[in-house]
Coordinates of C-alpha atoms and ligand atoms in Angstrom, one line a residue:
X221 CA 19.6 -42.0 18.5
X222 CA 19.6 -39.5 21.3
X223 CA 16.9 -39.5 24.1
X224 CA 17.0 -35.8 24.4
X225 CA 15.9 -35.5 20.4
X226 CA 12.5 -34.9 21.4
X227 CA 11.4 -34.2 17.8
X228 CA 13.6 -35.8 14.7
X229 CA 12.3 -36.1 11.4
X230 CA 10.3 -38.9 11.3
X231 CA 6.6 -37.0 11.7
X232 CA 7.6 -34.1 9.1
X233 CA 7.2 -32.0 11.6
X234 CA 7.9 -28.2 11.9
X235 CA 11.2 -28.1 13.4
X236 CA 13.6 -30.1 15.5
X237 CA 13.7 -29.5 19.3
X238 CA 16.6 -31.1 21.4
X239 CA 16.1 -30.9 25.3
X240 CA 18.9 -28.9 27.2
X241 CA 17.5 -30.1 30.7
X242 CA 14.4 -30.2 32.4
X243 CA 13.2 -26.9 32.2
X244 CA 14.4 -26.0 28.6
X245 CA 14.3 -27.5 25.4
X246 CA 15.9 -25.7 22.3
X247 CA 13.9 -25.6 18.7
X248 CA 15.9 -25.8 15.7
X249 CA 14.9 -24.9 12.3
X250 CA 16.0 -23.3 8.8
X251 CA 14.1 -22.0 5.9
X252 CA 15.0 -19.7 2.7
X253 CA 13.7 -19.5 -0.8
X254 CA 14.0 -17.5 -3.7
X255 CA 12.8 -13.6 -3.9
X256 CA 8.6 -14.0 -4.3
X257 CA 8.0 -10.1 -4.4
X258 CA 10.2 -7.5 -6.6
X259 CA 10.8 -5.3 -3.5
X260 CA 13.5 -6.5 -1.3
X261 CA 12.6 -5.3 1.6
X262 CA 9.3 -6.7 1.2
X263 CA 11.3 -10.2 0.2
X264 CA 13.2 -10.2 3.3
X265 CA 10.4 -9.5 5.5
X266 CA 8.5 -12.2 4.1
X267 CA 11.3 -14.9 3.9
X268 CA 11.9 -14.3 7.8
X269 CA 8.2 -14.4 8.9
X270 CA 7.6 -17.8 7.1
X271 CA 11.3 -18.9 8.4
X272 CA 9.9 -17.8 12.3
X273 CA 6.7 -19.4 11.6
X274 CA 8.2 -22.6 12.6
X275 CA 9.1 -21.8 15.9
X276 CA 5.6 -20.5 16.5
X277 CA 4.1 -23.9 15.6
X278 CA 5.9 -25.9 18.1
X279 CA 4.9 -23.8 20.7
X280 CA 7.8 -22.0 21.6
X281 CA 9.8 -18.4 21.6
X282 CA 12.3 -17.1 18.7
X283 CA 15.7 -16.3 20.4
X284 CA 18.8 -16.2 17.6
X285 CA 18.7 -16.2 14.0
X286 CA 21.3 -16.7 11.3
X287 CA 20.8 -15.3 7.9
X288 CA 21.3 -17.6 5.1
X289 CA 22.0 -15.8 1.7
X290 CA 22.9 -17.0 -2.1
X291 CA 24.4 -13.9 -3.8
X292 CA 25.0 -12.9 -7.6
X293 CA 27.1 -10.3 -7.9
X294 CA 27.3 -10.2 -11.7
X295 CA 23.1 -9.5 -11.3
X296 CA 22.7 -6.8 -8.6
X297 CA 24.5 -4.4 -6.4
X298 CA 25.0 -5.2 -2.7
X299 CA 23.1 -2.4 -1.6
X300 CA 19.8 -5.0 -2.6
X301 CA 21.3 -7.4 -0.3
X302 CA 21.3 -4.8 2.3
X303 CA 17.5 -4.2 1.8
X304 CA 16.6 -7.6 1.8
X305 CA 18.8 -8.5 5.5
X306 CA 17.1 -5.2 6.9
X307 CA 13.8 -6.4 6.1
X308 CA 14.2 -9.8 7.5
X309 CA 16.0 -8.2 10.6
X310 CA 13.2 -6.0 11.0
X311 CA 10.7 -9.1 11.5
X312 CA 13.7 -10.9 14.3
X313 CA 13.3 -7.8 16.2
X314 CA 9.5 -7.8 16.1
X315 CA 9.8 -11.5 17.1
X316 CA 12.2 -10.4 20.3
X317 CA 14.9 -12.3 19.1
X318 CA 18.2 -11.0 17.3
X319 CA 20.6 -11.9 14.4
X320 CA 23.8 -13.5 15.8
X321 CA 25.3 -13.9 12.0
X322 CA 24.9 -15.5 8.8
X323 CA 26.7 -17.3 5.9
X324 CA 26.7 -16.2 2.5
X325 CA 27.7 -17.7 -1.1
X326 CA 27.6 -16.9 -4.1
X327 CA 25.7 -18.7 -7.3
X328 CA 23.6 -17.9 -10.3
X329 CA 20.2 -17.9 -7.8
X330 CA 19.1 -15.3 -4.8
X331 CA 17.7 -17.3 -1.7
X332 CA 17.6 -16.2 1.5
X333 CA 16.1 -17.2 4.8
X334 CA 16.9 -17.8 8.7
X335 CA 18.2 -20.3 10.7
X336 CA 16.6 -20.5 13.9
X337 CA 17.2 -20.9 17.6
X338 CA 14.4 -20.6 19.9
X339 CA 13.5 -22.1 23.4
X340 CA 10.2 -24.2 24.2
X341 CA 9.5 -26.0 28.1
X342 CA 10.4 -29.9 27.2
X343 CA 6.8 -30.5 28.4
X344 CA 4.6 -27.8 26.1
X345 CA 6.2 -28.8 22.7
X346 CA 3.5 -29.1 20.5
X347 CA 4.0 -31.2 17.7
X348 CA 1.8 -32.2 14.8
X349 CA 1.5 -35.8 14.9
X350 CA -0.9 -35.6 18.1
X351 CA -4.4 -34.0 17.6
X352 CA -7.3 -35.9 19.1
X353 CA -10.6 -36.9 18.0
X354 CA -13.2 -34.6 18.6
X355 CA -10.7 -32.0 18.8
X356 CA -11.6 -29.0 16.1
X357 CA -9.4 -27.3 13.9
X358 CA -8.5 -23.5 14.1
X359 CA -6.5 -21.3 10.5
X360 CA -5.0 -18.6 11.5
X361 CA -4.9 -17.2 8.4
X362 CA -6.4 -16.4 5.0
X363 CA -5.4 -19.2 2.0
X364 CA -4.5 -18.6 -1.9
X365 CA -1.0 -16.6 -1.1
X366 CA 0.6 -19.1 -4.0
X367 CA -2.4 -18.2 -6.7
X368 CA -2.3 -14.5 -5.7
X369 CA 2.1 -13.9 -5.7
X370 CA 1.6 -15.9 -9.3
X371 CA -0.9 -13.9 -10.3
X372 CA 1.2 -11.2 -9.8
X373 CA 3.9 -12.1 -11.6
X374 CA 2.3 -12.8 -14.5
X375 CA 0.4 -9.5 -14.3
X376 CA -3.1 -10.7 -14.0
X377 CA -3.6 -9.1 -10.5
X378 CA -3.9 -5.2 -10.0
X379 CA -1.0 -3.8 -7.9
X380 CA -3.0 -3.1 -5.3
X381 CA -3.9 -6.3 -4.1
X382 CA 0.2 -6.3 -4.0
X383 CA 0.5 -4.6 0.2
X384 CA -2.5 -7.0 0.7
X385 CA -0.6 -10.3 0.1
X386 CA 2.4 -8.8 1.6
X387 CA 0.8 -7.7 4.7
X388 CA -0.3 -11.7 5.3
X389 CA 3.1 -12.7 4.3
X390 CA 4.7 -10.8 6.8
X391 CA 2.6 -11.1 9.8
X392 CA 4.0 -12.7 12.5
X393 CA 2.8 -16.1 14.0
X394 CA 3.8 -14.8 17.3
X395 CA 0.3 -13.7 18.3
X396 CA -1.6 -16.5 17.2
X397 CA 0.9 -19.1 19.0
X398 CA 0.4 -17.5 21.8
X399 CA -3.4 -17.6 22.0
X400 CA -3.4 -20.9 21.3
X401 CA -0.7 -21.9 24.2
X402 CA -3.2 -20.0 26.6
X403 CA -5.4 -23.5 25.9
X404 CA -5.5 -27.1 25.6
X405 CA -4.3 -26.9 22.6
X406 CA -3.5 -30.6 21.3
X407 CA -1.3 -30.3 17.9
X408 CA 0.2 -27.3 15.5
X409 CA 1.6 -27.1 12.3
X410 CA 1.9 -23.7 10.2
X411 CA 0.7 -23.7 6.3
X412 CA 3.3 -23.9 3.5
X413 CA 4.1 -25.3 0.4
X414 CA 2.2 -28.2 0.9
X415 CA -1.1 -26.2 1.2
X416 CA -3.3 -26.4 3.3
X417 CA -4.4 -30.0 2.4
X418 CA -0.8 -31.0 3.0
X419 CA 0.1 -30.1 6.1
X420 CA -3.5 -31.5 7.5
X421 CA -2.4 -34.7 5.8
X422 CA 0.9 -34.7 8.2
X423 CA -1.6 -33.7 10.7
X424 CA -3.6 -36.9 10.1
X425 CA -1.1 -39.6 9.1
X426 CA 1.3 -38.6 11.8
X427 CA -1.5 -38.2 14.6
X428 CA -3.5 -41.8 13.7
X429 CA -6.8 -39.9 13.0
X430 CA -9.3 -38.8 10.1
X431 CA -9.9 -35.0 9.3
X432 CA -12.7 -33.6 7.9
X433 CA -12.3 -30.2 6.3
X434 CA -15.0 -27.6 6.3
X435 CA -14.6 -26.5 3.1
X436 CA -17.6 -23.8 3.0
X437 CA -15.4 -22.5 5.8
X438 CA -11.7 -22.2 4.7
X439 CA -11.0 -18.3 4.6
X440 CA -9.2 -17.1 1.2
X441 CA -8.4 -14.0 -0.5
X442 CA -11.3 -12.9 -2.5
X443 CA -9.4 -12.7 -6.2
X444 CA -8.4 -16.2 -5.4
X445 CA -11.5 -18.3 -8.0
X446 CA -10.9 -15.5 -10.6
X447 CA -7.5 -16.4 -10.8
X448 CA -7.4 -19.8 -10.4
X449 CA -10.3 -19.6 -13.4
X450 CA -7.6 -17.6 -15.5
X451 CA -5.9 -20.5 -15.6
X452 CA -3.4 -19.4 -12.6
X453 CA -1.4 -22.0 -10.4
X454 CA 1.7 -22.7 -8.9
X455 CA 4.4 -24.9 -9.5
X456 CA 4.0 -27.4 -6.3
X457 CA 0.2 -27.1 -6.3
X458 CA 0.6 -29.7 -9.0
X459 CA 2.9 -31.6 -7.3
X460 CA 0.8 -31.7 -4.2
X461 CA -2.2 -32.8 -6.0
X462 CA -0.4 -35.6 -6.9
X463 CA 1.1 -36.9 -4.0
X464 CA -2.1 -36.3 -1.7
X465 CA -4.0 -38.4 -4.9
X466 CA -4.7 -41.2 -2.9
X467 CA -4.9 -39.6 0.7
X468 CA -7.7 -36.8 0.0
X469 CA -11.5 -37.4 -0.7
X470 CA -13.8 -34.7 -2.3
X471 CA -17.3 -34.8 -1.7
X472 CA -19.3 -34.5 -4.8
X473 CA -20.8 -31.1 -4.9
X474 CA -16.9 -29.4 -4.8
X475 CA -16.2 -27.7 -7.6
X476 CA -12.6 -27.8 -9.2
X477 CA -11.7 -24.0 -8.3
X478 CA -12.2 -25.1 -4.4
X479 CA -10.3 -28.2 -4.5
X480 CA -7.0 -26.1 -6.4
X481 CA -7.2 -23.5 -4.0
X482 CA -7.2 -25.9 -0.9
X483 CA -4.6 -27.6 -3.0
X484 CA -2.2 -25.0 -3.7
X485 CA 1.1 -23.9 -2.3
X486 CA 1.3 -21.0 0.6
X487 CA 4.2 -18.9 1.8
X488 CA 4.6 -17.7 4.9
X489 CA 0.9 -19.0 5.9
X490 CA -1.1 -19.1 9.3
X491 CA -0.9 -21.6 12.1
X492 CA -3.5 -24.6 11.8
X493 CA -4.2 -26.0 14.9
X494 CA -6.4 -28.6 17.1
X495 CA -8.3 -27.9 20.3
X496 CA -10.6 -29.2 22.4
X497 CA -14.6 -28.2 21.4
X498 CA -15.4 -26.4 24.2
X499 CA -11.7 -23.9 23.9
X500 CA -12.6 -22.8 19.9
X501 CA -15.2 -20.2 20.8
X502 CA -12.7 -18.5 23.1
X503 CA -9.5 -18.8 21.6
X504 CA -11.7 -17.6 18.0
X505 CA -12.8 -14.7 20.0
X506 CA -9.1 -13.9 21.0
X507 CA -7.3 -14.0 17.8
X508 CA -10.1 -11.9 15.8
X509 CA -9.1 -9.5 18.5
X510 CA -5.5 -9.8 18.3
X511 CA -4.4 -9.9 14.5
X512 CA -5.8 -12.5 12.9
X513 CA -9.7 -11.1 11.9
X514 CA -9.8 -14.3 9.5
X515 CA -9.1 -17.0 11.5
X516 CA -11.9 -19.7 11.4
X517 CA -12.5 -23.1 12.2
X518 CA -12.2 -25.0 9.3
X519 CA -12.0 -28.5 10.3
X520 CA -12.6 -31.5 12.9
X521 CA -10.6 -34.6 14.0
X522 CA -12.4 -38.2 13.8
X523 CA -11.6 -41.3 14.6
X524 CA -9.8 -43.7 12.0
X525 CA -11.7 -46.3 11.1
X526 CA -10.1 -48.4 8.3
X527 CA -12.8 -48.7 5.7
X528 CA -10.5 -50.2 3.4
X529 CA -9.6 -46.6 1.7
X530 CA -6.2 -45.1 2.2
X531 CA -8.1 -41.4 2.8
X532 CA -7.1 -39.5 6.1
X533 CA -8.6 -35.9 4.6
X534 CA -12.6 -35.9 4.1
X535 CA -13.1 -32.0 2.1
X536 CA -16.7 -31.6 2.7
Ligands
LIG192 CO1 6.3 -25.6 8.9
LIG193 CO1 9.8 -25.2 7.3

């Protein structure tokens, strides 16, 4: 225990932040995976963004990264390595922050990713375990990354729809966070693996509270239903299904596609985020503007009220 751990692990949230003194606390976090994309400059780019995306979410400003890299030298040439650090380079710069090293090892698997360092005021972290009721819900973002990078590795998506995912992917958080720091903005978390359903879940449980989601509202890539109707999924959408079995209510008239889509894995997604009512109009305005045209409110925060049901997510 350590009364400068302002965040630890026990609300799942985005990143750790440790308090320096008054006026600064610092934001730890790391993320890598293995290559989602064929082109490694594309890879690295993506890897980064979704790595920085947890800084964003708590509110605060990228400052050092470290690359973190799993190597096979029997497999490919180091000159793909190099593609892969420039492309996740690229995105520290575009963040303002810079790469102060890395570690690299070898193994049969590539991963790579970013640990982070970034700086947040001890009093404007913004966690996820603290939305209020009657607060609404803001995505940054477009849903059905998972559906559309599986899709295209299995060849059932055109290439062209290929710069279209990647262009989400690698789209900075910085923006968005910084919109929604310019209001009362009451909790943040950004949209990964654990879809979209999961991370409102950690939203819910961790915050005390019930959220409804608008699901005539969630924003998603339009190739998304045919895929998903193909047959397409990924490999954690199942597993989220499962664990969110007993947390998650459908209303009736939902059809299948819907709930897998809301169910599925993302990468490198947009921020979801609660505010006050009267804020959403203006901070929606400001993020079409900026670049997030998709952005939408897609949910609302209610009350809990234990009617003897272990839900905390309503999907109307
Ligand atoms: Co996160
Ligand atoms: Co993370």
């Amino acid at each position: 225990m350590d009364e400068n751990l302002l965040v630890g692990r026990e609300t799942n949230d985005d990143a750790g932040v440790y308090r320096i003194n008054e006026e600064l606390a610092i934001i730890n976090t790391t993320d890598y995976f293995t290559p989602i994309v064929d082109d490694p400059y594309s890879f690295g780019a993506i890897a980064a963004t979704n790595a920085l995306s947890d800084v964003y979410s708590m509110g605060g400003t990228p400052k050092t990264a470290l690359n973190i890299v799993c190597w096979n030298n029997d497999e490919l040439e180091l000159s793909v390595l190099a593609e892969i650090l420039n492309g996740g380079a690229d995105k520290v710069k575009q963040a303002n922050a810079v790469v102060a090293g890395g570690h690299t090892v070898t193994g049969p698997e590539i991963l790579y990713g970013l640990a982070l360092t970034g700086t947040v005021h001890p009093e404007r972290v913004i966690q996820n375990c603290t939305a209020q009721p009657g607060d609404l819900l803001i995505l940054t973002k477009k849903i059905g990354i998972g559906i559309l990078t599986t899709g295209l590795k299995f060849d059932c998506v055109d290439e062209h729809i290929l710069p279209i995912a990647i262009e989400s992917m690698t789209r900075l958080n910085k923006n968005a966070s910084e919109i929604m720091l310019e209001h009362r903005v009451t909790s943040c978390t950004d949209i990964t693996g654990y879809g979209l359903l999961g991370h409102a879940e950690e939203m819910a449980t961790g915050s005390g509270v019930v959220i409804d989601i608008f699901s005539q509202e969630v924003p998603y890539f339009d190739l998304v239903p045919e895929l998903v109707g193909q047959g397409i999924s990924t490999r954690a959408g199942s597993a989220n299904q499962e664990f969110l079995k007993d947390k998650v209510s459908f209303a009736k008239n939902i059809d299948v596609t819907l709930k897998q889509i809301l169910l599925e894995a993302e990468t490198s997604g947009g921020l979801l985020f609660s505010l006050p009512e009267d804020e959403v109009d203006v901070a929606l305005d400001k993020l079409k503007q900026a670049d997030c045209p998709e952005a939408a409110v897609v949910g609302q925060v209610k009350e809990f009220s234990s009617n003897g049901t272990s839900n905390v997510i309503n999907v109307l």
